[in-house]
PDB file of C-alpha atoms in Angstrom:
ATOM      1  CA  MET A 162       5.834 -13.926 -19.957  1.00  0.00           C
ATOM      2  CA  ILE A 163       5.137 -10.944 -17.741  1.00  0.00           C
ATOM      3  CA  ASN A 164       8.256  -9.344 -16.346  1.00  0.00           C
ATOM      4  CA  GLN A 165       9.201  -6.103 -14.650  1.00  0.00           C
ATOM      5  CA  HIS A 166       9.768  -4.255 -17.939  1.00  0.00           C
ATOM      6  CA  THR A 167       6.384  -5.322 -19.308  1.00  0.00           C
ATOM      7  CA  ILE A 168       4.659  -4.056 -16.162  1.00  0.00           C
ATOM      8  CA  ILE A 169       6.578  -0.766 -16.212  1.00  0.00           C
ATOM      9  CA  SER A 170       5.799  -0.279 -19.925  1.00  0.00           C
ATOM     10  CA  TYR A 171       2.110  -0.896 -19.296  1.00  0.00           C
ATOM     11  CA  PHE A 172       1.964   1.751 -16.569  1.00  0.00           C
ATOM     12  CA  ILE A 173       4.022   4.222 -18.619  1.00  0.00           C
ATOM     13  CA  ASN A 174       1.455   3.902 -21.419  1.00  0.00           C
ATOM     14  CA  LYS A 175      -1.496   3.987 -18.991  1.00  0.00           C
ATOM     15  CA  PRO A 176      -0.228   5.934 -15.961  1.00  0.00           C
ATOM     16  CA  LYS A 177      -3.691   6.344 -14.448  1.00  0.00           C
ATOM     17  CA  ALA A 178      -3.808   2.578 -13.949  1.00  0.00           C
ATOM     18  CA  ILE A 179      -1.164   2.732 -11.189  1.00  0.00           C
ATOM     19  CA  PHE A 180      -3.573   4.889  -9.177  1.00  0.00           C
ATOM     20  CA  LEU A 181      -6.316   2.313  -9.662  1.00  0.00           C
ATOM     21  CA  VAL A 182      -4.014  -0.510  -8.560  1.00  0.00           C
ATOM     22  CA  ASP A 183      -2.877   1.508  -5.560  1.00  0.00           C
ATOM     23  CA  SER A 184      -6.428   2.470  -4.605  1.00  0.00           C
ATOM     24  CA  ILE A 185      -7.646  -1.129  -4.760  1.00  0.00           C
ATOM     25  CA  GLY A 186      -4.622  -2.304  -2.782  1.00  0.00           C
ATOM     26  CA  ALA A 187      -5.138   0.363  -0.127  1.00  0.00           C
ATOM     27  CA  PHE A 188      -8.818  -0.544   0.085  1.00  0.00           C
ATOM     28  CA  LEU A 189      -7.933  -4.203   0.603  1.00  0.00           C
ATOM     29  CA  SER A 190      -5.367  -3.306   3.288  1.00  0.00           C
ATOM     30  CA  ALA A 191      -7.902  -1.158   5.121  1.00  0.00           C
ATOM     31  CA  PHE A 192     -10.603  -3.813   4.768  1.00  0.00           C
ATOM     32  CA  TYR A 193      -8.422  -6.629   6.097  1.00  0.00           C
ATOM     33  CA  LEU A 194      -7.101  -4.490   8.948  1.00  0.00           C
ATOM     34  CA  LEU A 195     -10.669  -3.591   9.935  1.00  0.00           C
ATOM     35  CA  ILE A 196     -11.725  -7.257   9.839  1.00  0.00           C
ATOM     36  CA  ILE A 197      -8.682  -8.261  11.862  1.00  0.00           C
ATOM     37  CA  SER A 198      -9.212  -5.476  14.401  1.00  0.00           C
ATOM     38  CA  ARG A 199     -12.902  -6.284  14.838  1.00  0.00           C
ATOM     39  CA  PHE A 200     -12.892 -10.054  14.864  1.00  0.00           C
ATOM     40  CA  CYS A 201      -9.406 -11.558  14.887  1.00  0.00           C
ATOM     41  CA  SER A 202      -7.027  -9.349  16.883  1.00  0.00           C
ATOM     42  CA  ASP A 203      -6.408 -12.159  19.382  1.00  0.00           C
ATOM     43  CA  PHE A 204      -5.253 -14.451  16.564  1.00  0.00           C
ATOM     44  CA  PHE A 205      -2.824 -11.807  15.334  1.00  0.00           C
ATOM     45  CA  GLY A 206      -1.522 -10.755  18.738  1.00  0.00           C
ATOM     46  CA  ILE A 207      -1.886  -7.026  18.344  1.00  0.00           C
ATOM     47  CA  ILE A 208      -4.324  -4.795  20.179  1.00  0.00           C
ATOM     48  CA  THR A 209      -7.409  -3.513  18.415  1.00  0.00           C
ATOM     49  CA  SER A 210      -6.644   0.180  18.902  1.00  0.00           C
ATOM     50  CA  THR A 211      -3.255  -0.172  17.189  1.00  0.00           C
ATOM     51  CA  LEU A 212      -4.837  -1.937  14.233  1.00  0.00           C
ATOM     52  CA  GLN A 213      -7.541   0.696  13.971  1.00  0.00           C
ATOM     53  CA  LEU A 214      -4.949   3.486  13.946  1.00  0.00           C
ATOM     54  CA  LEU A 215      -2.979   1.627  11.286  1.00  0.00           C
ATOM     55  CA  THR A 216      -6.175   1.357   9.214  1.00  0.00           C
ATOM     56  CA  ILE A 217      -6.490   5.133   8.859  1.00  0.00           C
ATOM     57  CA  LEU A 218      -3.523   5.409   6.492  1.00  0.00           C
ATOM     58  CA  PRO A 219      -4.743   2.930   3.847  1.00  0.00           C
ATOM     59  CA  ILE A 220      -8.148   4.632   3.900  1.00  0.00           C
ATOM     60  CA  VAL A 221      -6.487   7.986   3.165  1.00  0.00           C
ATOM     61  CA  PHE A 222      -4.289   6.380   0.481  1.00  0.00           C
ATOM     62  CA  CYS A 223      -7.327   4.718  -1.106  1.00  0.00           C
ATOM     63  CA  ILE A 224      -9.152   8.042  -1.342  1.00  0.00           C
ATOM     64  CA  TYR A 225      -6.059   9.864  -2.623  1.00  0.00           C
ATOM     65  CA  SER A 226      -5.331   7.282  -5.321  1.00  0.00           C
ATOM     66  CA  ALA A 227      -8.981   7.077  -6.374  1.00  0.00           C
ATOM     67  CA  CYS A 228      -9.092  10.875  -6.704  1.00  0.00           C
ATOM     68  CA  CYS A 229      -5.886  10.820  -8.749  1.00  0.00           C
ATOM     69  CA  TYR A 230      -7.323   8.102 -10.968  1.00  0.00           C
ATOM     70  CA  LEU A 231     -10.473  10.108 -11.569  1.00  0.00           C
ATOM     71  CA  LEU A 232      -9.095  13.644 -11.695  1.00  0.00           C
ATOM     72  CA  VAL A 233      -5.459  13.724 -12.836  1.00  0.00           C
ATOM     73  CA  LYS A 234      -5.251  14.167 -16.616  1.00  0.00           C
ATOM     74  CA  ARG A 235      -1.532  14.936 -17.073  1.00  0.00           C
ATOM     75  CA  SER A 236       1.629  15.619 -15.077  1.00  0.00           C
ATOM     76  CA  TYR A 237       1.389  12.251 -13.351  1.00  0.00           C
ATOM     77  CA  LYS A 238       4.881  12.246 -11.863  1.00  0.00           C
ATOM     78  CA  PRO A 239       4.279  14.357  -8.705  1.00  0.00           C
ATOM     79  CA  PHE A 240       1.108  12.448  -7.861  1.00  0.00           C
ATOM     80  CA  ILE A 241       2.797   9.074  -8.324  1.00  0.00           C
ATOM     81  CA  LEU A 242       5.747  10.246  -6.217  1.00  0.00           C
ATOM     82  CA  ILE A 243       3.431  11.366  -3.413  1.00  0.00           C
ATOM     83  CA  ILE A 244       1.734   7.980  -3.169  1.00  0.00           C
ATOM     84  CA  ALA A 245       5.060   6.142  -3.519  1.00  0.00           C
ATOM     85  CA  ILE A 246       6.530   8.106  -0.603  1.00  0.00           C
ATOM     86  CA  ALA A 247       3.335   7.662   1.428  1.00  0.00           C
ATOM     87  CA  ASN A 248       3.382   3.895   0.825  1.00  0.00           C
ATOM     88  CA  PHE A 249       7.059   3.768   1.756  1.00  0.00           C
ATOM     89  CA  LEU A 250       6.333   5.613   5.010  1.00  0.00           C
ATOM     90  CA  TYR A 251       3.443   3.223   5.689  1.00  0.00           C
ATOM     91  CA  CYS A 252       5.911   0.346   5.328  1.00  0.00           C
ATOM     92  CA  LEU A 253       8.268   2.019   7.801  1.00  0.00           C
ATOM     93  CA  ILE A 254       5.428   2.548  10.286  1.00  0.00           C
ATOM     94  CA  THR A 255       4.384  -1.083   9.889  1.00  0.00           C
ATOM     95  CA  MET A 256       7.970  -2.247  10.498  1.00  0.00           C
ATOM     96  CA  VAL A 257       8.167  -0.121  13.655  1.00  0.00           C
ATOM     97  CA  LEU A 258       4.913  -1.681  14.853  1.00  0.00           C
ATOM     98  CA  ILE A 259       6.244  -5.163  14.114  1.00  0.00           C
ATOM     99  CA  PHE A 260       9.384  -4.503  16.138  1.00  0.00           C
ATOM    100  CA  THR A 261       7.463  -2.751  18.919  1.00  0.00           C
ATOM    101  CA  HIS A 262       4.896  -5.544  19.249  1.00  0.00           C
ATOM    102  CA  TYR A 263       7.107  -8.441  18.173  1.00  0.00           C
ATOM    103  CA  SER A 264       6.785 -10.320  21.473  1.00  0.00           C
ATOM    104  CA  GLU A 265       2.972 -10.068  21.287  1.00  0.00           C
ATOM    105  CA  LEU A 266       2.556 -10.978  17.611  1.00  0.00           C
ATOM    106  CA  THR A 267       1.519 -14.492  16.710  1.00  0.00           C
ATOM    107  CA  ILE A 268       2.901 -16.334  13.697  1.00  0.00           C
ATOM    108  CA  LEU A 269      -0.297 -15.423  11.846  1.00  0.00           C
ATOM    109  CA  GLY A 270       0.102 -11.729  12.726  1.00  0.00           C
ATOM    110  CA  LEU A 271       3.769 -11.651  11.794  1.00  0.00           C
ATOM    111  CA  SER A 272       3.037 -13.481   8.527  1.00  0.00           C
ATOM    112  CA  TYR A 273       0.252 -11.063   7.638  1.00  0.00           C
ATOM    113  CA  PHE A 274       2.393  -7.977   8.188  1.00  0.00           C
ATOM    114  CA  ILE A 275       5.411  -9.409   6.365  1.00  0.00           C
ATOM    115  CA  LEU A 276       3.221 -10.373   3.397  1.00  0.00           C
ATOM    116  CA  GLU A 277       1.655  -6.921   3.369  1.00  0.00           C
ATOM    117  CA  LEU A 278       5.105  -5.311   3.505  1.00  0.00           C
ATOM    118  CA  MET A 279       6.299  -7.439   0.586  1.00  0.00           C
ATOM    119  CA  ILE A 280       3.290  -6.554  -1.575  1.00  0.00           C
ATOM    120  CA  ILE A 281       3.432  -2.848  -0.759  1.00  0.00           C
ATOM    121  CA  GLY A 282       7.207  -2.910  -1.238  1.00  0.00           C
ATOM    122  CA  ILE A 283       6.736  -4.181  -4.795  1.00  0.00           C
ATOM    123  CA  ILE A 284       4.156  -1.466  -5.462  1.00  0.00           C
ATOM    124  CA  VAL A 285       6.473   1.202  -4.018  1.00  0.00           C
ATOM    125  CA  TYR A 286       9.307  -0.021  -6.235  1.00  0.00           C
ATOM    126  CA  LEU A 287       7.041   0.112  -9.287  1.00  0.00           C
ATOM    127  CA  GLU A 288       5.735   3.566  -8.394  1.00  0.00           C
ATOM    128  CA  PHE A 289       9.226   5.004  -7.983  1.00  0.00           C
ATOM    129  CA  ASP A 290      10.380   3.329 -11.202  1.00  0.00           C
ATOM    130  CA  ILE A 291       7.327   4.548 -13.121  1.00  0.00           C
ATOM    131  CA  SER A 292       7.670   8.100 -11.793  1.00  0.00           C
ATOM    132  CA  SER A 293      11.314   8.189 -12.864  1.00  0.00           C
ATOM    133  CA  LYS A 294      10.271   7.553 -16.471  1.00  0.00           C
ATOM    134  CA  PHE A 295       8.196  10.746 -16.624  1.00  0.00           C
ATOM    135  CA  THR A 296       9.755  14.155 -17.204  1.00  0.00           C
TER     136      THR A 296
END
């Protein structure tokens, strides 16, 4: 059975993999936000320009994590901490947008953002936990 300790152990032994996971996740967030902003913003209840601004951060995170995956050879801790803090701040920004646009959001929009927050929250937790294991 896969549990939290198994996941943490895997990433401790292969720390570059957390950057790959984060990069893929950020790419998917950016991709879905672009699709939503282009074609489905009415179904989500949030204006296109807000979604497009929100898309910029996952694009930056995707590039950062991909560069870390490809270029970082040792001293992983500061790089993991940077992306963990950035992801945490992204969650805070998303929560502010949810509260700011709550009356406009549809059930689909609210569900999407809550699901995204839950997934990123798990990744943030893992990143902070993994970074704490390095000296």
